[in-house]
mmCIF file of C-alpha atoms and ligand atoms in Angstrom:
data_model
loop_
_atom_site.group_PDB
_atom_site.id
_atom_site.type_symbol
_atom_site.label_atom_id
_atom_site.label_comp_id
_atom_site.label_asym_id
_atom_site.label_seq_id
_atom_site.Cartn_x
_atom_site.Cartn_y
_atom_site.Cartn_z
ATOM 1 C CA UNK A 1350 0.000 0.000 0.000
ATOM 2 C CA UNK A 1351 1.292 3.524 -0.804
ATOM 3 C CA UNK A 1352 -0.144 6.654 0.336
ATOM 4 C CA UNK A 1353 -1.368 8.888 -2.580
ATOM 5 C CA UNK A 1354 -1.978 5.478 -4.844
ATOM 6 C CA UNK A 1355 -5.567 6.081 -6.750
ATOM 7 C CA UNK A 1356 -4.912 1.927 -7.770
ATOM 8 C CA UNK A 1357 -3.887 1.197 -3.965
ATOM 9 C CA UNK A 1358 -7.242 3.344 -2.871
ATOM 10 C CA UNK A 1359 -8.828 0.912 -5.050
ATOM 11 C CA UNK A 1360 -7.489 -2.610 -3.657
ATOM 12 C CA UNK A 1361 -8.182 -0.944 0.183
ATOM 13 C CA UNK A 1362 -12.026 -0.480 -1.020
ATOM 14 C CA UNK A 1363 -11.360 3.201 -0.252
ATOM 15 C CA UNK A 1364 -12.136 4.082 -3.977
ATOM 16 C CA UNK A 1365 -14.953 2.120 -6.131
ATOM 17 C CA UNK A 1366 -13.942 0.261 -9.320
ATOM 18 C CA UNK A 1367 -15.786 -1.897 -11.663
ATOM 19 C CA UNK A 1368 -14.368 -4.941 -10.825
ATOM 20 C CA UNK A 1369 -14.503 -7.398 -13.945
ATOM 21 C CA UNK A 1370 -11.929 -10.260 -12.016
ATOM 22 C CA UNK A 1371 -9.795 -10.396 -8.904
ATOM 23 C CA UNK A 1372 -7.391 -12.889 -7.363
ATOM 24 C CA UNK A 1373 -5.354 -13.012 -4.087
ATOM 25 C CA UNK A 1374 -2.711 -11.230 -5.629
ATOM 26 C CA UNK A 1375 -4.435 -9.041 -8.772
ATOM 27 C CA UNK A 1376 -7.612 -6.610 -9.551
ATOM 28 C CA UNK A 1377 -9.204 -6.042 -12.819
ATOM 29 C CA UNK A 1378 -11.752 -3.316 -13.390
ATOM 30 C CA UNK A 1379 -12.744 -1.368 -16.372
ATOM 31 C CA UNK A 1380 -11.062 1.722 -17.549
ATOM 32 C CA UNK A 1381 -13.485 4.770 -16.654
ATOM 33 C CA UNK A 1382 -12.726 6.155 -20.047
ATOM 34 C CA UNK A 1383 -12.289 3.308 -22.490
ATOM 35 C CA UNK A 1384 -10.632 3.166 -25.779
ATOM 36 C CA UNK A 1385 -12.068 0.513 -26.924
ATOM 37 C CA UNK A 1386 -15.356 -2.079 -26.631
ATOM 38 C CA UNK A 1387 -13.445 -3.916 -24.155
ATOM 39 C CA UNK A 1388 -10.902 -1.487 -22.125
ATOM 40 C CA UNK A 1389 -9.896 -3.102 -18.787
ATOM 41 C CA UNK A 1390 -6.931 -2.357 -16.169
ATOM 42 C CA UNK A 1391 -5.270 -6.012 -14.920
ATOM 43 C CA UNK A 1392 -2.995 -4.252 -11.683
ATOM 44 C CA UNK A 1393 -1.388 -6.372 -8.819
ATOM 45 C CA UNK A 1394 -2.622 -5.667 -5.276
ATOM 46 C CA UNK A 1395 1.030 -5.003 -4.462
ATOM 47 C CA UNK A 1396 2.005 -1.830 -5.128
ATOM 48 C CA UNK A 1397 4.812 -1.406 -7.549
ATOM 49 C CA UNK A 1398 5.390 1.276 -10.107
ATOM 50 C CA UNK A 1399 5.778 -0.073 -13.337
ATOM 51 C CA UNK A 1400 6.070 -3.977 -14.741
ATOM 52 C CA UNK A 1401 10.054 -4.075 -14.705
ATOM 53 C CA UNK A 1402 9.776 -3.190 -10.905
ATOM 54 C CA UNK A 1403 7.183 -5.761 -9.797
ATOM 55 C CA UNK A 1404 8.727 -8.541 -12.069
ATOM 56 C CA UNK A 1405 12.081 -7.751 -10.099
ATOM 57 C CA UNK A 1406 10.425 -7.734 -6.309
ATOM 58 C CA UNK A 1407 7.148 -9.774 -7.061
ATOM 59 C CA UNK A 1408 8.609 -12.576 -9.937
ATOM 60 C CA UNK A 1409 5.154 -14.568 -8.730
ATOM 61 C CA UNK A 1410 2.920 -11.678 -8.790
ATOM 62 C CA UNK A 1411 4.281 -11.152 -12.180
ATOM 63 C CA UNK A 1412 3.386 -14.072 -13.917
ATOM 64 C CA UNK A 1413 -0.158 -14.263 -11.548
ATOM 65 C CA UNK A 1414 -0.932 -10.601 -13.773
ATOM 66 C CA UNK A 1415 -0.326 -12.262 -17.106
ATOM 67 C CA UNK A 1416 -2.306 -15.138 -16.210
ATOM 68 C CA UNK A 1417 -5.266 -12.294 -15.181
ATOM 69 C CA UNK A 1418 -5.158 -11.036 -18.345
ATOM 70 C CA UNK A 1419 -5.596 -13.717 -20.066
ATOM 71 C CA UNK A 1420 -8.446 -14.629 -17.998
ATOM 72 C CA UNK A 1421 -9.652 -11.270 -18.512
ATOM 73 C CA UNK A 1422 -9.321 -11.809 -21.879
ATOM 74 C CA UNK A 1423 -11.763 -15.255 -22.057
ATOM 75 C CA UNK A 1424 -13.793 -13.925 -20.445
ATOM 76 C CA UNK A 1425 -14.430 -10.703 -22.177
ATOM 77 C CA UNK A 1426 -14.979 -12.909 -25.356
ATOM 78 C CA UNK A 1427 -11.608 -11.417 -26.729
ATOM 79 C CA UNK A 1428 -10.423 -15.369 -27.672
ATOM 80 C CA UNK A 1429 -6.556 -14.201 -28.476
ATOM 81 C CA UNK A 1430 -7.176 -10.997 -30.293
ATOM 82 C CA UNK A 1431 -6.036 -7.764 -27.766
ATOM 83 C CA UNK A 1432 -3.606 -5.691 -27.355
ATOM 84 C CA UNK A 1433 -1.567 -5.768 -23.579
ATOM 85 C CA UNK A 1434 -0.310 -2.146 -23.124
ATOM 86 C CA UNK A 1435 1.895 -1.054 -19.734
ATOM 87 C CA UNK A 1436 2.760 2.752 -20.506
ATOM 88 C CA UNK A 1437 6.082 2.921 -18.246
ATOM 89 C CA UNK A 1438 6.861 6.222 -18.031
ATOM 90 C CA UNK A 1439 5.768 10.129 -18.546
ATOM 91 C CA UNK A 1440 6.974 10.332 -22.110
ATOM 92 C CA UNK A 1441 5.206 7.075 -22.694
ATOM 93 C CA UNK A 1442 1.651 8.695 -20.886
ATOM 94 C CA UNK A 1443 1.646 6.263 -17.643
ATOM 95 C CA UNK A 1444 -0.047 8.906 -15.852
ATOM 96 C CA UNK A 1445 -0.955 6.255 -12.333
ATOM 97 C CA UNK A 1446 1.998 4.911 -11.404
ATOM 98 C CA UNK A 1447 0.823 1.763 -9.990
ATOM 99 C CA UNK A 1448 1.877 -1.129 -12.288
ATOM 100 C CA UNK A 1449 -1.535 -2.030 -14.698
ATOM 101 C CA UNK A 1450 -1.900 -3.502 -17.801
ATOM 102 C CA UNK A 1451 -4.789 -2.104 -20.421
ATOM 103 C CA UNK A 1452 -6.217 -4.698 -21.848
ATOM 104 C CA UNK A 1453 -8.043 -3.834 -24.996
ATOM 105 C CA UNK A 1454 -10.138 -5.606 -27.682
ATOM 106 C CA UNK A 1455 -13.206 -5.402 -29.733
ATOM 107 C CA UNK A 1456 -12.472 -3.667 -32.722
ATOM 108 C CA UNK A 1457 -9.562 -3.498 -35.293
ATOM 109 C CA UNK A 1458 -6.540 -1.706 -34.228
ATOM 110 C CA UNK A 1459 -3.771 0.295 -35.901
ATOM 111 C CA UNK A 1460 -0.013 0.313 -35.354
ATOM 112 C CA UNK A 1461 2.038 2.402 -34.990
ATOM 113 C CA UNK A 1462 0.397 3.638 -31.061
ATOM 114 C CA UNK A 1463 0.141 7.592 -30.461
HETATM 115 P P1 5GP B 1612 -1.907 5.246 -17.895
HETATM 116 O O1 5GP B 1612 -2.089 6.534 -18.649
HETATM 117 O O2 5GP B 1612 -1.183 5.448 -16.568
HETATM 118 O O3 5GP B 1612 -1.288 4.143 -18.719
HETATM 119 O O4 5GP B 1612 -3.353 4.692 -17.570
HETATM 120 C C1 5GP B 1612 -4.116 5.134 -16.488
HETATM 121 C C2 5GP B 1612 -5.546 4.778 -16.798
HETATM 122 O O5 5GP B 1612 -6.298 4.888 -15.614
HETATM 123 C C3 5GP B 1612 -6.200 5.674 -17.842
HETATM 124 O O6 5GP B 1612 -6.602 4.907 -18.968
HETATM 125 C C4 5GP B 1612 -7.376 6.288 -17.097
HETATM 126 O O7 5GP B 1612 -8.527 6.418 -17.907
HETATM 127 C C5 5GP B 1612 -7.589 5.329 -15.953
HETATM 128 N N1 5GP B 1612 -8.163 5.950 -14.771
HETATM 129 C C6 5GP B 1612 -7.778 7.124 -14.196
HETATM 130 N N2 5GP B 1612 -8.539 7.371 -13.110
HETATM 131 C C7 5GP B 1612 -9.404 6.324 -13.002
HETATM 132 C C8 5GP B 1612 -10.455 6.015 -12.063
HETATM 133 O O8 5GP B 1612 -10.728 6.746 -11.109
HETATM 134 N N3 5GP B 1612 -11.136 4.859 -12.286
HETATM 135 C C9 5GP B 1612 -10.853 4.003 -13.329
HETATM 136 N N4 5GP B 1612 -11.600 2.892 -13.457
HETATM 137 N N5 5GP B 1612 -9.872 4.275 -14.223
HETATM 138 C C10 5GP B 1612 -9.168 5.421 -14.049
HETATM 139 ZN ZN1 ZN B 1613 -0.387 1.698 -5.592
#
């Protein structure tokens, strides 16, 4: 838990989410302003600040947030078709930094990202 975490607030119940899927060690709730059909945040319950960190500290909890996406993902009806983005960093707009994965699907997607 770290003071001034919106994604910790959420974990401690002190802010509502949508919850969509939870484990011991991971939340997933939808994005309150999606970007697609299906736009949902996959964080740990641990906080960390980006995925580098938490694979590094948390190795487990790592692999438990992959496997929470993918869950996500099934269930969501997204079969193997999303896109996993963890924006690590200002320049690359992580604007919470609490670890979280978007996982989005429903429609067709571009590349390159903005
Ligand atoms: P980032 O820009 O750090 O990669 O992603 C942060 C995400 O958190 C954004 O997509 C933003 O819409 C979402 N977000 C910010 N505040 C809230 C909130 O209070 N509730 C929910 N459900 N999502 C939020
Ligand atoms: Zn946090």
């Amino acid at each position: 838990m770290s003071d001034d975490c919106l994604f910790c607030a959420m974990v401690g119940g002190q802010v509502q989410a949508d919850v969509v899927h939870e484990t011991d060690t991971t939340l997933a709730f939808r994005d309150i302003n999606p970007q697609a059909p299906t736009h949902v945040l996959v964080i740990p319950k641990v906080h960390q600040p980006n995925f580098a960190a938490l694979a590094q500290h948390e190795p487990g909890v790592a692999v438990d947030l992959v496997n929470a996406v993918a869950a996500v993902a099934a269930q969501e009806g997204l079969g193997e078709n999303y896109r996993l983005v963890f924006n690590t960093g200002p320049d690359a707009h992580q604007t919470v930094f609490h670890v979280h994965g978007h996982v989005l699907g429903g429609r067709p997607m571009g590349w390159p990202p903005g």
